[in-house]
Coordinates of C-alpha atoms in Angstrom, one line a residue:
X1 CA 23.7 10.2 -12.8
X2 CA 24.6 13.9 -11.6
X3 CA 27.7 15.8 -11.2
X4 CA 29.3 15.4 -14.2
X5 CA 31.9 17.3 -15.8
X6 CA 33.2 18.1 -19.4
X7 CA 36.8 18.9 -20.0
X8 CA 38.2 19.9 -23.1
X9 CA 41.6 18.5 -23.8
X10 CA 43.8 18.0 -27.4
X11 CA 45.3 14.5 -27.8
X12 CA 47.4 14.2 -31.0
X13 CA 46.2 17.4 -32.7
X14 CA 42.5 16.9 -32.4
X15 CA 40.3 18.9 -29.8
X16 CA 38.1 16.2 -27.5
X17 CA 35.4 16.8 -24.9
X18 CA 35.9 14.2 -21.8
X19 CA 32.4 13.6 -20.1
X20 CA 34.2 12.7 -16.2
X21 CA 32.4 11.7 -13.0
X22 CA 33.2 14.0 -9.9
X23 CA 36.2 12.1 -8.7
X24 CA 37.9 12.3 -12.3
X25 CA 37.1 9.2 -14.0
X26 CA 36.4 9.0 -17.4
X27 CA 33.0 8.0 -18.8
X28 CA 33.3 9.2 -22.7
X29 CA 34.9 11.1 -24.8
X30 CA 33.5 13.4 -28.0
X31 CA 35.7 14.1 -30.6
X32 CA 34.7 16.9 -32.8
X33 CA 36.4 15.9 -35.9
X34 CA 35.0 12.9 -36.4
X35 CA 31.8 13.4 -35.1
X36 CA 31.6 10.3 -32.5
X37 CA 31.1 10.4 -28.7
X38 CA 32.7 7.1 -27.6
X39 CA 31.5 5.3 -24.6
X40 CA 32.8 3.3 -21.9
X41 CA 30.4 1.8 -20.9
X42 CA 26.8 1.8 -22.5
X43 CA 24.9 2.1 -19.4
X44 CA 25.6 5.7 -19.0
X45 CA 24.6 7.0 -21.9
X46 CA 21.7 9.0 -21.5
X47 CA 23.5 10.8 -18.9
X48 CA 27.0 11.5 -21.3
X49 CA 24.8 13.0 -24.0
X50 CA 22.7 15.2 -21.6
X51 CA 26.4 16.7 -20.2
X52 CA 27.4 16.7 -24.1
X53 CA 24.4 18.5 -25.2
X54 CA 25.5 22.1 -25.2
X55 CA 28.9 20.9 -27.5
X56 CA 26.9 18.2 -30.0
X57 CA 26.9 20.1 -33.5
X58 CA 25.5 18.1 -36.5
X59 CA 25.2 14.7 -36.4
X60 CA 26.8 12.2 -34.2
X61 CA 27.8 8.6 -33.6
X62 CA 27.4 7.2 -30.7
X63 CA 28.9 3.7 -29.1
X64 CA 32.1 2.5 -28.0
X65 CA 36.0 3.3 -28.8
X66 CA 36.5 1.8 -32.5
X67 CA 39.3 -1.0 -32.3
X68 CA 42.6 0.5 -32.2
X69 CA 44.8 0.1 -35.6
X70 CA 48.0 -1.7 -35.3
X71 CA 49.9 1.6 -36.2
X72 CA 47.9 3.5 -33.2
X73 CA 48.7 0.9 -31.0
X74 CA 52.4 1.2 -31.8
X75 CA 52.1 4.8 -31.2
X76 CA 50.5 3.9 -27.9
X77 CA 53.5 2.2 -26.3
X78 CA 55.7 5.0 -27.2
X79 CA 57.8 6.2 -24.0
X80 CA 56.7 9.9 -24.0
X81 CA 60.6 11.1 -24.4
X82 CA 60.8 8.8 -27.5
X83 CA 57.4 10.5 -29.1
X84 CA 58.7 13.1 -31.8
X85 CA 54.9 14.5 -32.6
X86 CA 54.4 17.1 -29.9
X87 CA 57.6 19.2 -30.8
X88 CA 56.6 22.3 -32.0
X89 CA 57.5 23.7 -35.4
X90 CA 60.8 25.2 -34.3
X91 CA 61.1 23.2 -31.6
X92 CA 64.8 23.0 -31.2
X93 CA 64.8 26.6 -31.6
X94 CA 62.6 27.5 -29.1
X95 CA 64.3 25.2 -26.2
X96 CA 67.8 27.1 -27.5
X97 CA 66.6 30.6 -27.2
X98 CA 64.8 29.6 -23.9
X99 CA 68.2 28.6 -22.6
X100 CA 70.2 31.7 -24.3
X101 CA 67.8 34.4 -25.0
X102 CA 71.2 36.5 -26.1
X103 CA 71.4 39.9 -25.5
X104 CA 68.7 42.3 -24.9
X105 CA 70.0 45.3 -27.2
X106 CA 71.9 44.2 -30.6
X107 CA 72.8 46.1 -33.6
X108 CA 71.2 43.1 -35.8
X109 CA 68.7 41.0 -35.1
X110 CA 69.1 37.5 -33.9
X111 CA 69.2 35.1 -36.6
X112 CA 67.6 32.2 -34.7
X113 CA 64.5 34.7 -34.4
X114 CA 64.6 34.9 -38.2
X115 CA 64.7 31.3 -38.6
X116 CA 62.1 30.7 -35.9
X117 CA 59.5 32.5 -37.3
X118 CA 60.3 30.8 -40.8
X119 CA 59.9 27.2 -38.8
X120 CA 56.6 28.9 -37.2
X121 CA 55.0 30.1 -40.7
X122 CA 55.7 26.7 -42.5
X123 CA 54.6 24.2 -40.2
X124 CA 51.4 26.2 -39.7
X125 CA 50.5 25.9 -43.3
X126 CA 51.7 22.7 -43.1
X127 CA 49.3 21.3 -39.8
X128 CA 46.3 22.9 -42.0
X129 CA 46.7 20.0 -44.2
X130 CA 46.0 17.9 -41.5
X131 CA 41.9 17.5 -42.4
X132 CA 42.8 16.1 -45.6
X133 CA 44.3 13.2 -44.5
X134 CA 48.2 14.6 -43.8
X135 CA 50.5 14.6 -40.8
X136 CA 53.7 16.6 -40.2
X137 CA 56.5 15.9 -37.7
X138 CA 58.3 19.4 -36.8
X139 CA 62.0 19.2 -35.6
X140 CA 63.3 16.1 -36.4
X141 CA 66.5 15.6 -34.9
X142 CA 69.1 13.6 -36.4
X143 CA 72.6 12.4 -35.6
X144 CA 75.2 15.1 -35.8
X145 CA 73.3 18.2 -34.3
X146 CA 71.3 18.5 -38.0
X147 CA 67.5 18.6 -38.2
X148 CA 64.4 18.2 -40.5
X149 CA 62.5 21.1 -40.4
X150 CA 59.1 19.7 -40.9
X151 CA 58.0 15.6 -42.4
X152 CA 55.1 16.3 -44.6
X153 CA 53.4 13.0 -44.9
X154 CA 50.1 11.7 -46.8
X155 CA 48.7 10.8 -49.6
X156 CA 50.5 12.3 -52.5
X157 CA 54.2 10.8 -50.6
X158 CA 56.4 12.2 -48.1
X159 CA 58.0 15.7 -48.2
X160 CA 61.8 16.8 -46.2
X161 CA 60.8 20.3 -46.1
X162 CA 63.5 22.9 -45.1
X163 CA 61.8 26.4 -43.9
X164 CA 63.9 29.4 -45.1
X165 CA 63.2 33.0 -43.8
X166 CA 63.4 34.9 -47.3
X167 CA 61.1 38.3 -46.1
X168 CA 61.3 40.7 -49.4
X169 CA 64.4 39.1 -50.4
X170 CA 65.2 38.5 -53.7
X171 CA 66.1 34.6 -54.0
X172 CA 68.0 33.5 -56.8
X173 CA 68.2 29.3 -56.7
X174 CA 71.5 28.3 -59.0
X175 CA 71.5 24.3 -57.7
X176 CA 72.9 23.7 -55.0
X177 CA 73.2 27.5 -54.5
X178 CA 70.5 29.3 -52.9
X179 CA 71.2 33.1 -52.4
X180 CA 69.1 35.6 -50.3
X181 CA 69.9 39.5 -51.9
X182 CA 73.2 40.2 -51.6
X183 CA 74.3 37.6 -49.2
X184 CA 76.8 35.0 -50.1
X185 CA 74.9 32.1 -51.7
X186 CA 75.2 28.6 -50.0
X187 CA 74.5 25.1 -50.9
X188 CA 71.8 24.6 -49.2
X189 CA 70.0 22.4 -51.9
X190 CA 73.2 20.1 -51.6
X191 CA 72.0 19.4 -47.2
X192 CA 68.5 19.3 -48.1
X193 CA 68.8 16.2 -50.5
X194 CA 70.8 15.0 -48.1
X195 CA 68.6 14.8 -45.2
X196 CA 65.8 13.5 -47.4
X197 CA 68.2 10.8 -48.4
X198 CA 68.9 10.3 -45.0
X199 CA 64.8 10.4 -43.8
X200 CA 64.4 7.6 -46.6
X201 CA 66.8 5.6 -45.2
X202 CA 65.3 5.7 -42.0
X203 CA 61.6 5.2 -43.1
X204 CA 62.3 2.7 -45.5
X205 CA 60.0 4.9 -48.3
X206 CA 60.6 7.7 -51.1
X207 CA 61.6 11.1 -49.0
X208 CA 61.2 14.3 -51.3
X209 CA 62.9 17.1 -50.7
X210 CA 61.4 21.1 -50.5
X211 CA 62.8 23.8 -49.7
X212 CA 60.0 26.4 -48.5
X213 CA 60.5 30.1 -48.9
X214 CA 59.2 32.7 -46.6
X215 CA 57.9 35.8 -47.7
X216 CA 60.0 36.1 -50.7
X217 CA 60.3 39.0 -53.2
X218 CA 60.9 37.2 -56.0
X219 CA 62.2 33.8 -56.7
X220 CA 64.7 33.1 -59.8
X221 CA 65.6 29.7 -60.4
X222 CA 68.0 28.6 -62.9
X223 CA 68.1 25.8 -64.1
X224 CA 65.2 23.8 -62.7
X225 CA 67.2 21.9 -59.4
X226 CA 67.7 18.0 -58.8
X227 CA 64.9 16.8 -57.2
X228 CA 63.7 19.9 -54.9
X229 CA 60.7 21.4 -55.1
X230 CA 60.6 25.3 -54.2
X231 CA 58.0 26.8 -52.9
X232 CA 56.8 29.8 -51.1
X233 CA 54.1 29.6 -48.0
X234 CA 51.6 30.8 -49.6
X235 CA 51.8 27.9 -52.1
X236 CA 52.0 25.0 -49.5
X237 CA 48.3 24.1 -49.2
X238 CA 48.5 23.2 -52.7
X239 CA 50.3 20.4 -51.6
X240 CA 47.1 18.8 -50.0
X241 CA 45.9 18.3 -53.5
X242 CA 48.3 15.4 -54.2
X243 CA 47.5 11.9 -53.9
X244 CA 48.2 8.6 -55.7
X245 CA 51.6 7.9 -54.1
X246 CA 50.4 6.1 -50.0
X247 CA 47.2 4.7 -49.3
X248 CA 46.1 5.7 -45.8
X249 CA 47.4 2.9 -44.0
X250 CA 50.4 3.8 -45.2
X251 CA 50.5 7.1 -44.2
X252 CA 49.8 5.5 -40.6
X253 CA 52.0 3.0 -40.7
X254 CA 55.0 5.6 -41.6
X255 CA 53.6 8.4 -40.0
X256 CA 54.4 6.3 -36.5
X257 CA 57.5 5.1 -37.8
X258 CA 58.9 8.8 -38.0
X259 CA 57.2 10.3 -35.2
X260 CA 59.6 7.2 -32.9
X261 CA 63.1 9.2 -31.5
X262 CA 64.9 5.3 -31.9
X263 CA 64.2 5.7 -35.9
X264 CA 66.3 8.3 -36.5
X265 CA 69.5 7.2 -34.5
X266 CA 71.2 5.0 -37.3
X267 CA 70.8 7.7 -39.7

């Protein structure tokens, strides 16, 4: 069998090589993560693995697409406009500066730009979790015009976490107050529980609430708050370290719960 072609292509955050026949069929697919080149059927083989040769690192397995899980088969006949996991972090931001970019000179600087990057540095940190067996959701819209930031979800529970650009700002937390230098505090602590409480509704599960800081200064917090965990995002890939709270079907099953549009419209 000759003239076959490898294409790289992401599917659901993880990088595959597609082994296709000249007129664009599909024969196999390797996915680097897990190590497996999965074949469609077994009498092309030899050929699949002399095109994947040049990409094979380590060990591989070899054989046909596993059984699909009932939670990847839900996410499977999602209608692409109701599948929430390709937004970006800062999604909603990014589609409202595309539509008003503002104007080019300004005495200050944009505060969606400020917010954006905040969005942008969190989820980062947050997708590098990913390998040890979590999943964030960026830009969850909910009823109203309001958003959750990012869903953190895996094995130590599920996280509502709110990014806030704090860049050599001096943060003092006074719950529900959170003030950035010497702007006027606001209760920001107060919406966060809220949309947790509202993302637990929704999902049926336990939603903690976290409020992640950008590049602060320094961080003063008196007395400890309700329920919210504060954090900078430096200290986010600590969170990978939990576990004991969802086993991983669990984490499945609610990860594509949340990542369906139609779950958050009662909420």
């Amino acid at each position: 069998m000759s003239g076959l072609r490898v294409v790289p292509a992401f599917r659901h955050g993880r990088e595959r090589l597609y082994v296709c026949r000249e007129d664009g069929s599909t024969l196999a697919w390797y996915d680097r993560e897990t190590g497996r080149v999965n074949l469609l059927g077994e009498d092309s083989r030899d050929a699949v693995l002399h095109a994947l040769k040049p990409f094979l690192t380590g060990p591989v397995t070899v054989g046909p697409p596993p059984v699909p899980t009932p939670a990847e088969l839900a996410r499977l006949t999602l209608h692409p406009d109701d599948d929430l996991a390709p937004n970006r972090p800062g999604e909603a931001l990014l589609v409202a500066l595309d539509r008003d970019p503002g104007p080019a000179h300004r005495l200050r600087p944009d505060p969606r730009r400020r917010a954006l990057t905040a969005e942008q540095t969190v989820g980062a940190a947050l997708d590098g979790l990913e390998g040890a067996g979590w999943h964030t959701l960026h830009s969850l819209p909910l009823p109203g015009g309001d958003r959750i930031h990012h869903l953190l979800i895996g094995p130590g529970g599920l996280f509502a976490v709110h990014a806030l650009y704090a860049r050599k700002a001096r943060v003092l937390v006074a719950d529900p107050m959170v003030a950035l230098g010497r702007r006027e505090a606001e209760p920001l602590l107060r919406r966060l529980r809220a949309a947790a409480d509202r993302a637990a509704y929704a999902l049926t599960a336990e939603v903690r609430p976290l409020l992640a800081l950008v590049g602060p200064a320094e961080v003063t917090v008196r007395p400890e708050p309700r329920r919210v965990r504060i954090l900078a995002d430096t200290e986010l890939t600590g969170l990978g370290r939990l576990g004991g709270v969802l086993k991983p079907a669990d984490v499945e099953a609610l990860h594509g719960m949340a990542r369906d549009r139609n779950t958050w419209e009662r909420v």
